[in-house]
XYZ file of C-alpha atoms in Angstrom:
764
model
C 50.956 26.393 -52.386
C 54.388 27.504 -53.641
C 55.767 30.693 -52.197
C 56.238 32.068 -55.679
C 52.457 31.953 -55.985
C 52.047 33.301 -52.473
C 54.132 36.316 -53.351
C 51.979 37.192 -56.308
C 48.701 37.033 -54.376
C 47.525 40.345 -52.829
C 47.075 40.447 -49.061
C 43.736 41.592 -47.650
C 43.939 43.508 -44.395
C 41.494 42.354 -41.745
C 39.995 45.821 -41.639
C 40.555 46.985 -45.169
C 37.236 45.772 -46.542
C 34.233 48.052 -46.607
C 31.321 47.266 -44.306
C 28.454 45.222 -45.599
C 25.145 47.020 -46.196
C 23.695 45.352 -43.104
C 26.451 46.783 -40.930
C 25.002 50.265 -40.559
C 27.447 51.405 -37.896
C 30.520 50.492 -39.963
C 31.629 48.135 -37.192
C 33.366 45.527 -39.249
C 35.618 44.487 -36.393
C 36.674 45.517 -32.948
C 40.156 44.280 -33.836
C 42.915 45.680 -35.950
C 45.371 44.384 -38.481
C 48.571 45.484 -36.837
C 50.264 46.684 -40.007
C 47.537 49.280 -40.156
C 47.049 52.602 -38.455
C 43.652 52.973 -36.803
C 41.373 55.884 -37.414
C 39.903 57.054 -34.131
C 36.412 58.121 -35.053
C 33.460 55.872 -34.464
C 32.190 56.544 -37.973
C 35.221 54.863 -39.503
C 36.635 51.807 -37.814
C 38.201 50.829 -41.148
C 41.999 50.935 -41.261
C 44.551 51.530 -43.987
C 47.579 49.343 -44.733
C 50.810 50.765 -43.368
C 54.113 50.674 -45.194
C 56.797 48.444 -43.718
C 59.795 50.470 -42.650
C 63.153 49.799 -44.234
C 64.579 49.060 -40.794
C 61.877 46.474 -40.141
C 62.546 44.725 -43.443
C 66.287 44.779 -42.930
C 65.944 43.197 -39.494
C 64.200 40.224 -41.059
C 66.149 39.985 -44.298
C 68.926 37.622 -43.224
C 66.558 35.327 -41.370
C 64.188 35.073 -44.334
C 66.996 34.442 -46.789
C 68.314 31.659 -44.599
C 64.866 30.152 -44.228
C 63.518 30.482 -47.740
C 66.375 30.903 -50.211
C 68.465 27.908 -49.309
C 68.401 25.097 -51.883
C 66.302 22.108 -50.992
C 68.044 19.081 -49.549
C 68.297 16.239 -51.969
C 67.180 13.807 -49.272
C 64.500 15.833 -47.505
C 61.512 17.802 -48.746
C 61.522 20.969 -46.662
C 58.367 22.499 -45.301
C 59.308 25.976 -46.520
C 59.477 26.143 -50.309
C 62.400 28.184 -51.572
C 61.381 31.393 -53.289
C 62.178 32.120 -56.893
C 62.930 35.833 -56.512
C 65.154 38.094 -54.441
C 63.755 38.911 -51.011
C 65.019 42.463 -51.466
C 62.524 42.910 -54.290
C 59.426 41.572 -52.511
C 56.528 43.966 -51.905
C 55.460 44.783 -48.346
C 52.426 42.528 -48.168
C 54.254 39.499 -49.494
C 57.202 40.250 -47.246
C 54.850 40.257 -44.247
C 53.540 36.851 -45.279
C 57.055 35.446 -45.195
C 57.577 37.002 -41.782
C 54.354 35.417 -40.552
C 55.370 32.060 -41.951
C 58.713 32.217 -40.181
C 57.054 33.235 -36.930
C 54.800 30.191 -37.198
C 57.903 28.032 -37.704
C 59.239 29.421 -34.424
C 55.929 28.737 -32.683
C 56.040 25.101 -33.829
C 59.637 24.624 -32.726
C 58.857 25.981 -29.267
C 55.963 23.521 -29.047
C 58.240 20.619 -29.955
C 60.965 21.754 -27.555
C 58.516 22.130 -24.653
C 57.039 18.670 -25.116
C 60.430 17.020 -25.535
C 61.804 18.799 -22.486
C 58.807 17.913 -20.296
C 58.409 14.418 -21.742
C 54.708 15.156 -21.509
C 51.966 17.196 -23.140
C 49.705 17.344 -26.172
C 51.596 18.655 -29.214
C 49.247 17.447 -31.972
C 46.583 20.126 -31.944
C 49.133 22.825 -31.069
C 51.260 22.006 -34.112
C 48.258 21.760 -36.405
C 46.724 25.052 -35.296
C 49.957 27.028 -34.943
C 49.095 29.189 -37.960
C 45.696 30.097 -36.518
C 46.942 30.758 -32.997
C 49.764 32.989 -34.196
C 47.507 34.879 -36.616
C 44.947 35.629 -33.923
C 47.509 36.942 -31.466
C 49.572 38.805 -34.061
C 46.968 40.264 -36.404
C 43.484 39.961 -34.977
C 42.805 40.186 -31.254
C 42.813 43.347 -29.192
C 44.636 42.925 -25.890
C 47.340 44.536 -23.784
C 49.815 42.145 -22.135
C 50.864 44.950 -19.799
C 47.296 45.023 -18.463
C 45.821 41.543 -19.015
C 42.574 42.508 -17.235
C 41.766 45.536 -19.395
C 37.993 45.457 -19.613
C 37.504 46.010 -23.353
C 39.985 43.371 -24.498
C 38.913 40.617 -26.836
C 38.344 37.291 -25.090
C 39.939 34.073 -26.309
C 38.860 30.609 -25.179
C 40.685 27.370 -25.963
C 37.879 24.851 -25.602
C 40.241 22.184 -26.938
C 42.247 22.736 -23.771
C 44.701 19.934 -24.431
C 46.231 22.260 -27.036
C 47.213 24.723 -24.289
C 50.865 24.692 -25.335
C 49.902 26.712 -28.413
C 48.337 29.371 -26.208
C 51.258 29.377 -23.789
C 53.708 29.954 -26.648
C 51.545 32.744 -28.081
C 51.201 34.390 -24.672
C 54.965 34.271 -24.212
C 55.738 35.728 -27.623
C 53.044 38.386 -27.139
C 54.775 39.646 -24.027
C 52.620 38.340 -21.176
C 54.628 38.300 -17.945
C 52.817 35.127 -16.927
C 54.603 32.931 -19.471
C 58.373 33.251 -19.672
C 60.717 30.856 -21.462
C 61.343 29.209 -18.113
C 57.616 28.556 -17.845
C 57.633 26.830 -21.243
C 60.500 24.700 -19.955
C 58.381 23.737 -16.933
C 55.351 22.513 -18.893
C 53.146 20.270 -16.720
C 55.548 20.509 -13.785
C 54.217 20.796 -10.247
C 53.558 24.431 -9.392
C 54.309 25.736 -12.894
C 52.374 28.485 -14.665
C 51.999 26.157 -17.654
C 49.788 23.323 -16.374
C 48.599 20.494 -18.592
C 45.356 22.307 -19.392
C 44.711 26.074 -19.196
C 43.807 27.433 -15.757
C 42.684 31.033 -15.445
C 43.723 31.247 -11.797
C 47.287 30.178 -12.626
C 48.216 32.045 -15.819
C 47.329 35.641 -16.720
C 46.002 35.739 -20.270
C 43.934 32.595 -19.766
C 40.312 33.720 -19.537
C 38.655 30.467 -18.488
C 39.740 27.068 -17.228
C 39.215 24.439 -19.914
C 39.931 20.762 -20.371
C 36.673 18.806 -20.275
C 35.730 19.097 -23.925
C 32.880 21.381 -24.929
C 32.998 23.390 -21.710
C 34.959 26.180 -23.372
C 32.333 26.508 -26.082
C 29.687 27.212 -23.441
C 32.073 29.568 -21.623
C 32.623 31.492 -24.862
C 28.868 31.862 -25.308
C 28.707 33.258 -21.775
C 31.498 35.739 -22.498
C 29.746 36.874 -25.680
C 26.443 37.145 -23.799
C 28.081 39.364 -21.186
C 29.471 41.680 -23.867
C 26.117 41.928 -25.661
C 24.257 42.588 -22.411
C 26.598 45.314 -21.190
C 26.811 46.941 -24.632
C 23.019 47.163 -24.784
C 22.856 48.713 -21.322
C 25.687 51.210 -21.504
C 26.659 52.106 -25.072
C 25.433 55.446 -26.377
C 25.033 56.730 -29.957
C 28.131 58.867 -29.519
C 30.159 56.560 -27.281
C 30.665 52.789 -27.273
C 32.449 51.730 -24.113
C 31.627 48.032 -24.514
C 32.885 46.752 -27.841
C 34.910 43.553 -27.976
C 34.723 40.128 -29.523
C 34.991 36.539 -28.310
C 37.031 33.895 -30.129
C 36.955 30.198 -29.340
C 38.925 27.272 -30.754
C 37.100 23.951 -30.505
C 38.047 20.480 -31.718
C 36.450 17.247 -32.825
C 35.962 16.166 -29.210
C 34.139 19.404 -28.438
C 31.928 18.825 -31.467
C 30.884 15.441 -30.075
C 30.078 16.596 -26.548
C 26.432 17.460 -26.009
C 27.129 20.701 -24.152
C 28.494 22.187 -27.392
C 25.204 21.614 -29.188
C 23.212 23.102 -26.297
C 25.398 26.200 -26.099
C 25.637 26.695 -29.872
C 21.863 26.476 -30.133
C 21.465 29.285 -27.623
C 24.182 31.440 -29.223
C 22.348 31.287 -32.537
C 18.964 31.882 -30.915
C 20.340 34.987 -29.220
C 22.210 36.040 -32.397
C 25.484 36.673 -30.590
C 27.222 37.951 -33.690
C 30.445 38.943 -31.931
C 31.193 35.296 -31.214
C 33.537 33.486 -33.598
C 33.967 29.733 -33.228
C 37.032 28.245 -34.947
C 36.771 24.504 -35.457
C 40.036 22.566 -35.671
C 38.917 19.936 -38.175
C 41.849 17.514 -38.041
C 39.784 14.316 -38.249
C 41.413 12.656 -35.240
C 40.694 11.957 -31.600
C 42.677 9.944 -29.069
C 41.551 6.491 -30.166
C 41.946 7.075 -33.901
C 40.310 8.804 -36.849
C 36.945 10.378 -36.098
C 35.384 8.055 -38.668
C 35.339 5.480 -35.870
C 32.489 7.317 -34.168
C 31.677 10.558 -35.969
C 30.386 11.072 -39.492
C 28.029 14.028 -39.368
C 28.495 17.248 -41.278
C 29.354 19.563 -38.411
C 29.111 22.668 -40.587
C 25.601 21.665 -41.618
C 24.685 21.219 -37.971
C 25.847 24.711 -37.049
C 24.161 26.165 -40.105
C 20.905 24.485 -39.121
C 21.263 25.988 -35.654
C 21.501 29.424 -37.227
C 25.229 30.141 -37.512
C 27.126 31.796 -40.335
C 29.303 28.872 -41.464
C 32.559 29.046 -43.434
C 35.083 26.382 -44.421
C 38.791 27.143 -44.770
C 40.546 24.372 -46.649
C 44.236 25.079 -46.153
C 45.672 27.551 -43.676
C 49.088 25.925 -43.650
C 49.963 27.371 -47.050
C 47.533 30.261 -47.401
C 46.140 32.404 -44.600
C 44.160 34.649 -46.943
C 41.166 32.340 -46.770
C 41.166 32.510 -42.967
C 41.465 36.279 -43.194
C 38.466 36.340 -45.531
C 36.508 34.142 -43.120
C 37.181 36.589 -40.302
C 36.031 39.460 -42.497
C 32.785 37.595 -43.055
C 32.409 37.098 -39.325
C 33.004 40.776 -38.621
C 30.494 41.804 -41.248
C 27.654 39.603 -39.975
C 25.529 41.418 -37.409
C 22.828 38.769 -37.111
C 24.632 35.478 -36.527
C 27.604 34.044 -34.674
C 30.210 32.630 -37.061
C 31.512 29.078 -37.267
C 34.807 28.768 -39.175
C 35.764 25.220 -40.033
C 39.530 25.066 -40.479
C 40.951 21.919 -42.043
C 44.298 21.194 -40.430
C 46.889 18.444 -40.041
C 47.311 17.268 -36.474
C 50.991 16.990 -35.548
C 52.060 19.178 -38.467
C 55.688 18.501 -39.620
C 56.141 15.292 -37.637
C 56.048 11.696 -38.840
C 52.814 11.376 -36.876
C 51.241 14.145 -38.961
C 47.588 13.520 -39.719
C 47.232 10.595 -37.290
C 45.831 10.150 -33.792
C 49.321 9.217 -32.575
C 50.178 12.927 -32.739
C 47.501 13.863 -30.178
C 49.751 13.459 -27.165
C 53.194 12.258 -26.227
C 56.733 13.015 -27.320
C 58.591 12.486 -30.607
C 61.490 10.221 -31.500
C 64.845 11.978 -31.724
C 65.204 11.421 -35.466
C 61.668 12.798 -35.947
C 62.624 15.966 -34.100
C 65.761 16.221 -36.212
C 63.768 15.994 -39.419
C 61.200 18.531 -38.200
C 64.025 20.953 -37.539
C 65.470 20.328 -40.991
C 62.135 20.951 -42.644
C 62.046 24.492 -41.300
C 65.811 25.127 -41.475
C 66.127 25.096 -37.702
C 68.666 22.330 -37.155
C 71.531 24.594 -36.017
C 69.560 26.243 -33.206
C 69.393 25.376 -29.539
C 66.105 24.260 -27.961
C 63.749 27.089 -26.975
C 65.371 29.477 -29.413
C 63.288 32.532 -30.284
C 64.197 34.651 -33.264
C 64.665 38.150 -31.761
C 62.540 39.686 -34.507
C 59.607 37.495 -33.476
C 59.417 39.335 -30.174
C 59.577 42.644 -32.032
C 56.913 41.435 -34.433
C 54.531 40.623 -31.596
C 55.478 43.897 -29.933
C 53.659 45.678 -32.740
C 50.394 44.144 -31.565
C 51.252 44.828 -27.934
C 51.903 48.494 -28.665
C 48.676 48.687 -30.619
C 46.749 47.118 -27.740
C 48.251 49.560 -25.282
C 47.229 52.428 -27.546
C 43.685 51.050 -27.792
C 43.453 50.824 -24.018
C 44.535 54.446 -23.612
C 41.945 55.474 -26.194
C 39.329 53.463 -24.316
C 40.075 55.234 -21.047
C 39.826 58.590 -22.832
C 36.483 57.492 -24.216
C 35.383 56.430 -20.751
C 36.300 59.869 -19.390
C 33.995 61.348 -22.026
C 31.320 58.843 -20.996
C 31.612 59.820 -17.331
C 31.269 63.499 -18.186
C 28.244 63.104 -20.414
C 26.482 60.154 -18.781
C 27.352 60.357 -15.075
C 24.597 58.070 -13.761
C 25.345 55.270 -16.197
C 29.066 55.739 -15.624
C 28.637 55.419 -11.875
C 26.755 52.156 -12.319
C 29.345 50.894 -14.777
C 32.138 51.680 -12.333
C 30.335 49.710 -9.628
C 30.299 46.759 -11.986
C 33.971 47.043 -12.861
C 34.856 47.213 -9.178
C 33.090 43.935 -8.434
C 29.402 44.712 -8.717
C 28.682 45.287 -5.028
C 27.559 48.808 -4.093
C 27.962 49.890 -0.437
C 25.480 48.367 2.019
C 23.814 46.298 -0.687
C 22.988 43.558 1.827
C 20.575 45.817 3.716
C 18.037 45.261 0.935
C 17.565 41.631 1.943
C 14.189 41.044 3.598
C 13.795 39.920 7.193
C 11.153 37.571 8.586
C 9.648 36.989 11.996
C 7.909 33.953 13.432
C 4.567 35.655 12.887
C 4.977 35.912 9.110
C 3.048 33.472 6.899
C 4.837 30.202 6.275
C 6.249 29.546 2.845
C 8.618 27.234 1.020
C 12.229 28.348 1.024
C 11.961 28.754 -2.768
C 9.322 31.386 -1.991
C 11.651 33.211 0.383
C 14.321 32.968 -2.312
C 12.037 34.687 -4.800
C 11.578 37.605 -2.430
C 15.331 37.860 -1.882
C 16.116 37.874 -5.604
C 13.586 40.539 -6.389
C 14.997 42.797 -3.698
C 18.581 42.137 -4.755
C 17.953 42.988 -8.411
C 16.986 46.502 -7.336
C 20.405 47.214 -5.851
C 22.841 44.859 -7.613
C 23.455 46.129 -11.169
C 25.134 42.888 -12.161
C 22.519 40.359 -11.076
C 21.490 38.352 -14.135
C 20.351 34.797 -14.697
C 17.609 32.358 -15.345
C 16.348 28.834 -15.255
C 16.350 25.733 -17.416
C 12.667 26.105 -18.367
C 11.630 26.128 -14.707
C 11.570 29.825 -13.811
C 8.008 29.681 -12.516
C 8.749 26.587 -10.445
C 12.183 27.661 -9.221
C 10.663 31.127 -8.600
C 13.659 32.989 -10.004
C 12.028 35.405 -12.432
C 13.219 38.971 -11.854
C 10.112 41.114 -11.844
C 10.401 44.336 -13.802
C 13.388 43.104 -15.796
C 12.911 42.022 -19.373
C 14.118 38.804 -20.956
C 17.572 38.660 -22.494
C 16.800 38.264 -26.209
C 18.236 39.576 -29.485
C 15.776 42.459 -29.373
C 16.489 43.177 -25.704
C 20.077 42.288 -24.828
C 19.690 44.548 -21.802
C 17.210 42.096 -20.251
C 18.328 40.326 -17.083
C 16.122 37.225 -17.245
C 17.858 34.529 -19.286
C 15.641 31.864 -20.832
C 17.886 28.808 -21.143
C 15.257 26.316 -22.191
C 15.848 22.689 -21.246
C 19.640 22.974 -21.393
C 20.978 22.544 -17.863
C 24.551 21.722 -18.871
C 24.955 24.685 -21.203
C 23.264 26.935 -18.644
C 25.988 26.175 -16.108
C 28.817 26.506 -18.642
C 27.434 29.787 -19.966
C 27.063 31.075 -16.405
C 30.758 30.372 -15.859
C 31.544 32.482 -18.909
C 29.382 35.335 -17.608
C 31.127 35.249 -14.231
C 34.604 34.998 -15.776
C 33.930 37.977 -18.004
C 35.000 39.755 -14.810
C 32.781 42.748 -15.416
C 30.800 42.627 -12.188
C 27.976 40.488 -13.542
C 26.613 38.070 -10.940
C 25.040 35.107 -12.742
C 22.559 32.694 -11.241
C 21.379 29.428 -12.769
C 18.324 27.572 -11.533
C 16.829 24.118 -11.864
C 15.719 21.211 -9.663
C 18.412 19.828 -7.350
C 18.116 16.403 -9.000
C 19.216 17.940 -12.307
C 22.452 19.193 -10.806
C 23.753 15.885 -12.160
C 23.487 17.332 -15.665
C 25.530 20.315 -14.513
C 28.093 18.675 -12.242
C 31.092 19.067 -14.539
C 30.376 22.750 -15.067
C 29.774 23.269 -11.341
C 33.132 21.657 -10.621
C 34.785 24.015 -13.099
C 33.035 26.953 -11.425
C 34.868 26.042 -8.235
C 38.179 25.326 -9.964
C 38.134 28.593 -11.900
C 36.828 30.750 -9.002
C 33.672 31.680 -10.897
C 31.107 33.122 -8.490
C 28.023 31.530 -10.050
C 24.980 31.137 -7.802
C 23.215 27.827 -8.437
C 19.637 27.922 -7.199
C 18.393 24.351 -6.759
C 14.794 23.851 -5.711
C 12.819 20.699 -4.933
C 15.663 19.711 -2.652
C 14.512 16.430 -1.091
C 11.989 13.598 -1.034
C 9.643 16.314 0.197
C 8.674 17.157 -3.368
C 6.551 14.042 -3.205
C 4.383 13.149 -6.172
C 7.030 13.337 -8.898
C 8.590 10.260 -7.408
C 12.127 8.834 -7.250
C 13.246 10.169 -10.631
C 12.887 13.720 -9.318
C 13.800 13.242 -5.662
C 17.440 14.127 -4.928
C 19.125 11.706 -2.550
C 22.865 11.696 -3.219
C 23.115 15.140 -4.822
C 23.845 17.137 -1.677
C 26.601 14.730 -0.659
C 28.183 14.929 -4.100
C 28.045 18.709 -4.219
C 29.446 19.064 -0.707
C 32.444 17.021 -1.832
C 33.430 19.657 -4.429
C 36.301 21.814 -3.116
C 35.547 25.547 -2.796
C 31.846 25.062 -3.556
C 29.581 26.563 -0.895
C 26.432 24.466 -0.430
C 23.640 26.099 1.547
C 20.441 24.397 2.675
C 18.494 27.113 4.490
C 15.648 26.276 6.839
C 13.525 29.401 6.542
C 13.373 32.940 5.225
C 16.090 34.334 7.472
C 18.569 31.617 6.570
C 17.662 32.005 2.902
C 18.525 35.690 3.091
C 21.769 34.800 4.857
C 22.610 32.277 2.172
C 22.199 34.905 -0.529
C 24.340 37.352 1.391
C 27.183 34.847 1.642
C 26.820 33.610 -1.940
C 26.982 37.152 -3.316
C 29.764 38.263 -0.980
C 31.968 35.363 -2.082
C 32.586 36.530 -5.641
C 35.475 34.103 -6.200
C 33.579 30.970 -5.228
C 30.394 29.377 -6.566
C 27.450 28.575 -4.342
C 24.540 26.145 -4.370
C 21.402 27.221 -2.533
C 19.164 24.174 -2.061
C 15.522 25.116 -1.517
C 12.310 23.314 -0.668
C 9.150 23.073 -2.698
C 7.016 22.314 0.360
C 6.337 24.978 2.938
C 8.407 24.766 6.076
C 6.534 24.362 9.328
C 7.443 27.857 10.520
C 9.954 30.653 10.296
C 11.909 29.251 13.169
C 12.623 31.249 16.286
C 16.344 31.406 16.787
C 17.437 31.331 13.162
C 19.568 34.211 11.969
C 20.639 35.552 8.596
C 23.849 36.855 10.159
C 24.806 33.498 11.661
C 24.725 31.800 8.250
C 28.207 33.194 7.604
C 29.517 30.723 10.201
C 27.939 27.758 8.433
C 26.575 26.282 11.644
C 25.201 27.775 14.851
C 22.962 27.118 17.854
C 19.329 28.065 17.324
C 18.029 26.899 20.729
C 19.356 25.326 23.933
C 17.813 24.945 27.401
C 21.040 23.708 29.001
C 21.979 26.946 30.687
C 25.582 26.738 31.917
C 25.530 22.942 31.663
C 26.264 20.866 28.621
C 23.285 19.468 26.703
C 22.266 15.833 27.057
C 21.812 15.573 23.309
C 22.360 17.690 20.201
C 19.933 17.612 17.285
C 21.477 18.838 14.021
C 19.352 19.687 11.014
C 19.290 21.519 7.711
C 16.570 22.869 5.471
C 13.001 21.807 6.029
C 14.080 19.162 8.554
C 15.447 21.722 11.014
C 11.914 22.407 12.238
C 11.557 18.682 13.020
C 14.597 18.962 15.263
C 13.165 22.000 17.016
C 9.750 20.435 17.564
C 11.334 17.234 18.845
C 13.517 19.295 21.185
C 10.425 20.928 22.648
C 8.925 17.521 23.376
C 12.143 16.281 24.995
C 12.547 19.435 27.063
C 9.070 18.909 28.521
C 10.450 15.655 29.886
C 13.347 17.460 31.540
C 16.011 16.861 28.953
C 18.672 19.402 28.057
C 18.560 19.652 24.281
C 20.535 21.767 21.858
C 19.397 22.330 18.287
C 22.025 23.264 15.721
C 21.506 24.467 12.178
C 24.325 23.242 9.919
C 23.253 25.339 6.951
C 26.625 25.249 5.167
C 29.202 22.586 6.006
C 32.009 24.303 4.125
C 31.681 27.576 6.054
C 31.384 25.746 9.364
C 34.532 23.732 8.649
C 36.451 26.998 8.120
C 35.600 28.307 11.575
C 38.191 28.336 14.377
C 38.478 25.161 16.393
C 37.184 26.993 19.469
C 33.973 28.006 17.737
C 33.310 24.524 16.389
C 33.887 23.114 19.871
C 31.443 25.690 21.259
C 28.694 24.610 18.865
C 29.397 20.872 18.929
C 31.202 20.097 22.209
C 33.294 16.965 21.826
C 32.190 15.785 25.273
C 28.587 15.546 24.084
C 28.577 12.283 22.170
C 24.831 11.845 21.835
C 23.973 13.589 18.586
C 21.453 13.074 15.814
C 21.520 14.571 12.339
C 18.285 14.927 10.428
C 18.356 15.500 6.665
C 16.129 13.939 3.999
C 19.007 12.902 1.763
C 22.052 10.687 1.717
C 23.687 10.074 5.093
C 27.159 10.262 3.562
C 29.375 12.773 5.336
C 27.201 13.265 8.387
C 29.280 10.963 10.611
C 31.877 13.750 10.830
C 29.359 15.831 12.775
C 27.522 13.208 14.826
C 30.596 11.192 15.788
C 30.898 7.468 16.481
C 28.047 7.294 18.946
C 25.686 9.524 17.056
C 22.847 8.601 14.719
C 22.374 9.788 11.166
C 18.780 10.008 10.001
C 18.947 10.033 6.223
C 17.648 8.339 3.103
C 19.448 5.344 1.651
C 16.961 4.543 -1.111
C 15.699 6.471 -4.143
C 12.621 7.935 -2.501
C 9.015 7.179 -3.351
C 6.058 8.695 -5.139
C 3.360 10.117 -2.918
C 2.160 13.179 -1.083
C 5.127 14.810 0.614
C 3.853 14.257 4.169
C 3.286 10.580 3.403
C 6.731 10.333 1.848
C 8.348 11.996 4.852
C 6.486 9.635 7.157
C 7.576 6.593 5.153
C 11.233 7.510 5.629
C 10.887 8.531 9.268
C 10.990 12.318 8.966
C 8.366 13.230 11.543
C 8.593 14.953 14.923
C 7.434 11.760 16.611
C 10.102 9.588 14.972
C 12.922 12.056 15.622
C 11.814 12.125 19.274
C 11.679 8.315 19.428
C 15.198 7.993 18.009
C 16.459 10.636 20.429
C 14.955 8.868 23.444
C 16.470 5.598 22.286
C 19.894 7.207 22.058
C 19.508 8.915 25.445
C 18.661 5.618 27.067
C 22.037 4.205 26.052
C 25.038 4.509 28.338
């Protein structure tokens, strides 16, 4: 589109349109077009176009003349068409379009410079989506770089995480302290704040850690769910304190990953209308054009799921259509919006439109020509036009103003709704009221026996009474996992305030959405439940929970061959070993009610780390004497020992439902005069963190005769039993049968544990 045509086309402000009839509260958007001055009343969130100051226009005039009024080279078609009128005579809206176009040129040049300097990175998507990224940060999203954690900010997720350089550049230009020019120069370098994919624990302004494709889509659904839930609980007719939107950029790879379909299905079912998905439709993946493996109509798929779908054909030359798409998204109060943006991967380069642009550097002559196309050839690498900073400062100032207005609104809320405000403040401070842990039930050896999933149910339904942020659900197994929160409604479109989430059979999306809920950082404590065997569906999301410090609680029932009749397909063998290998992930396998309560206390206390609580379907033999909820914090501890001041002859180490086998075997051995210690190793990770002296106290190195008993893979247990110890585990896939018969088949009986112990004791 020629700029002469661009100049004659009127600009539509993001908030200048009137609300649709369906939008009864006049809430077209929780964002603002930054050339507009906001009206403060709730009744009118619409804004009016502001007039560009003469000083502002003068500051840009020379730069725009240089960029757009130079004659075209005879040998090179420039990217920026020369204009056919005097810049001095251009109206404000058209002038702003030229400013935006020049800012995008600067964004692209910074992307090229960073990749060339690092000799690494993924420039293709970043170059192709530069217009969109800039527009969102300059004209659309509400945020305050001076306070990146401001609660009511809009959330942005880059699901196509390989395009992180675009976000880094936008964060830098927007004024985030976390990304300086030096950080752009250190792209992908060890210890830099600009790693090869976005990491929320490394760079302020990054909401979630993305990279594995599709994960960010599920995270965005979780962020939008959190906003909808809190808005339903706390907003009042005269005061909205929760009112922000979630934006997500996804790519062709995200579209192909199954987690995207799962999460998008739920977003539409829940009608999360403040979620806007922007699809970078560049028709390329790493191996080549998407036609190699992908031919579906992705817009039709999202429409069938229940999304408002819009296609934008050409943002490179005309952003009005993207602006119109956003207006449609803001006006829809029943559906999330899917905006399909057709772009050119590797925009400006010789690789433009091909898979070769996805990653890697550019040839020197290609860089030279890219610079010539945007009239940049005389500038040093990493040059930023000073006015670009000032341009982005407009949005920063606006965001700071919005935050101040929000705090004033919250003061009003506290005055008029003190009880709700107190609860909201607990959430914003982490979600843990004083002495919350005292609500956890306690059990004695005289209480009726139950499965640990049954004890878990009792813990959850006590915790929900005191923890305002506890929210979660199961992948169509709530009645079996026993995780339904009694007295709390379901989270649905008609009851966003509900705290029971019905995920359906969508384990992978459930975990990814839970990460988004946790990383909303509003004090919500998400839990996600299924059978332990199905943790395989969720493994990538669980790993990202740990990497991104998302305190999700994964409740995994049916934790061993003890589930019996369902057979090998449902009997977890290697799952515990795999989960224990994940850094920062706390894996608990409690033996009874007291340890289950202790596991919940530790999982909830550790808000920056995810936890897995593995629970039995079968009832444990007893609530064991000697177990302790308090001792769970150490990961491993002694539950019984008849050695007195002497060292034990043998140490039996167990977890979960097998701990009672150790204790019963110990009783039999003690009758024969043996000194036997029984140790519960309920959480390896917590035990490994203990001081050396404590670990030596529990597992003295001089006691070499040790046996571990766990109905799962033996991998990892040698660290605790030593060279001379014996690991009783399962090296096959299990078997179908009654659980007692299955346990007997694999040697998990008191008699067999005793036999193995006697055999070991007889050795010198």
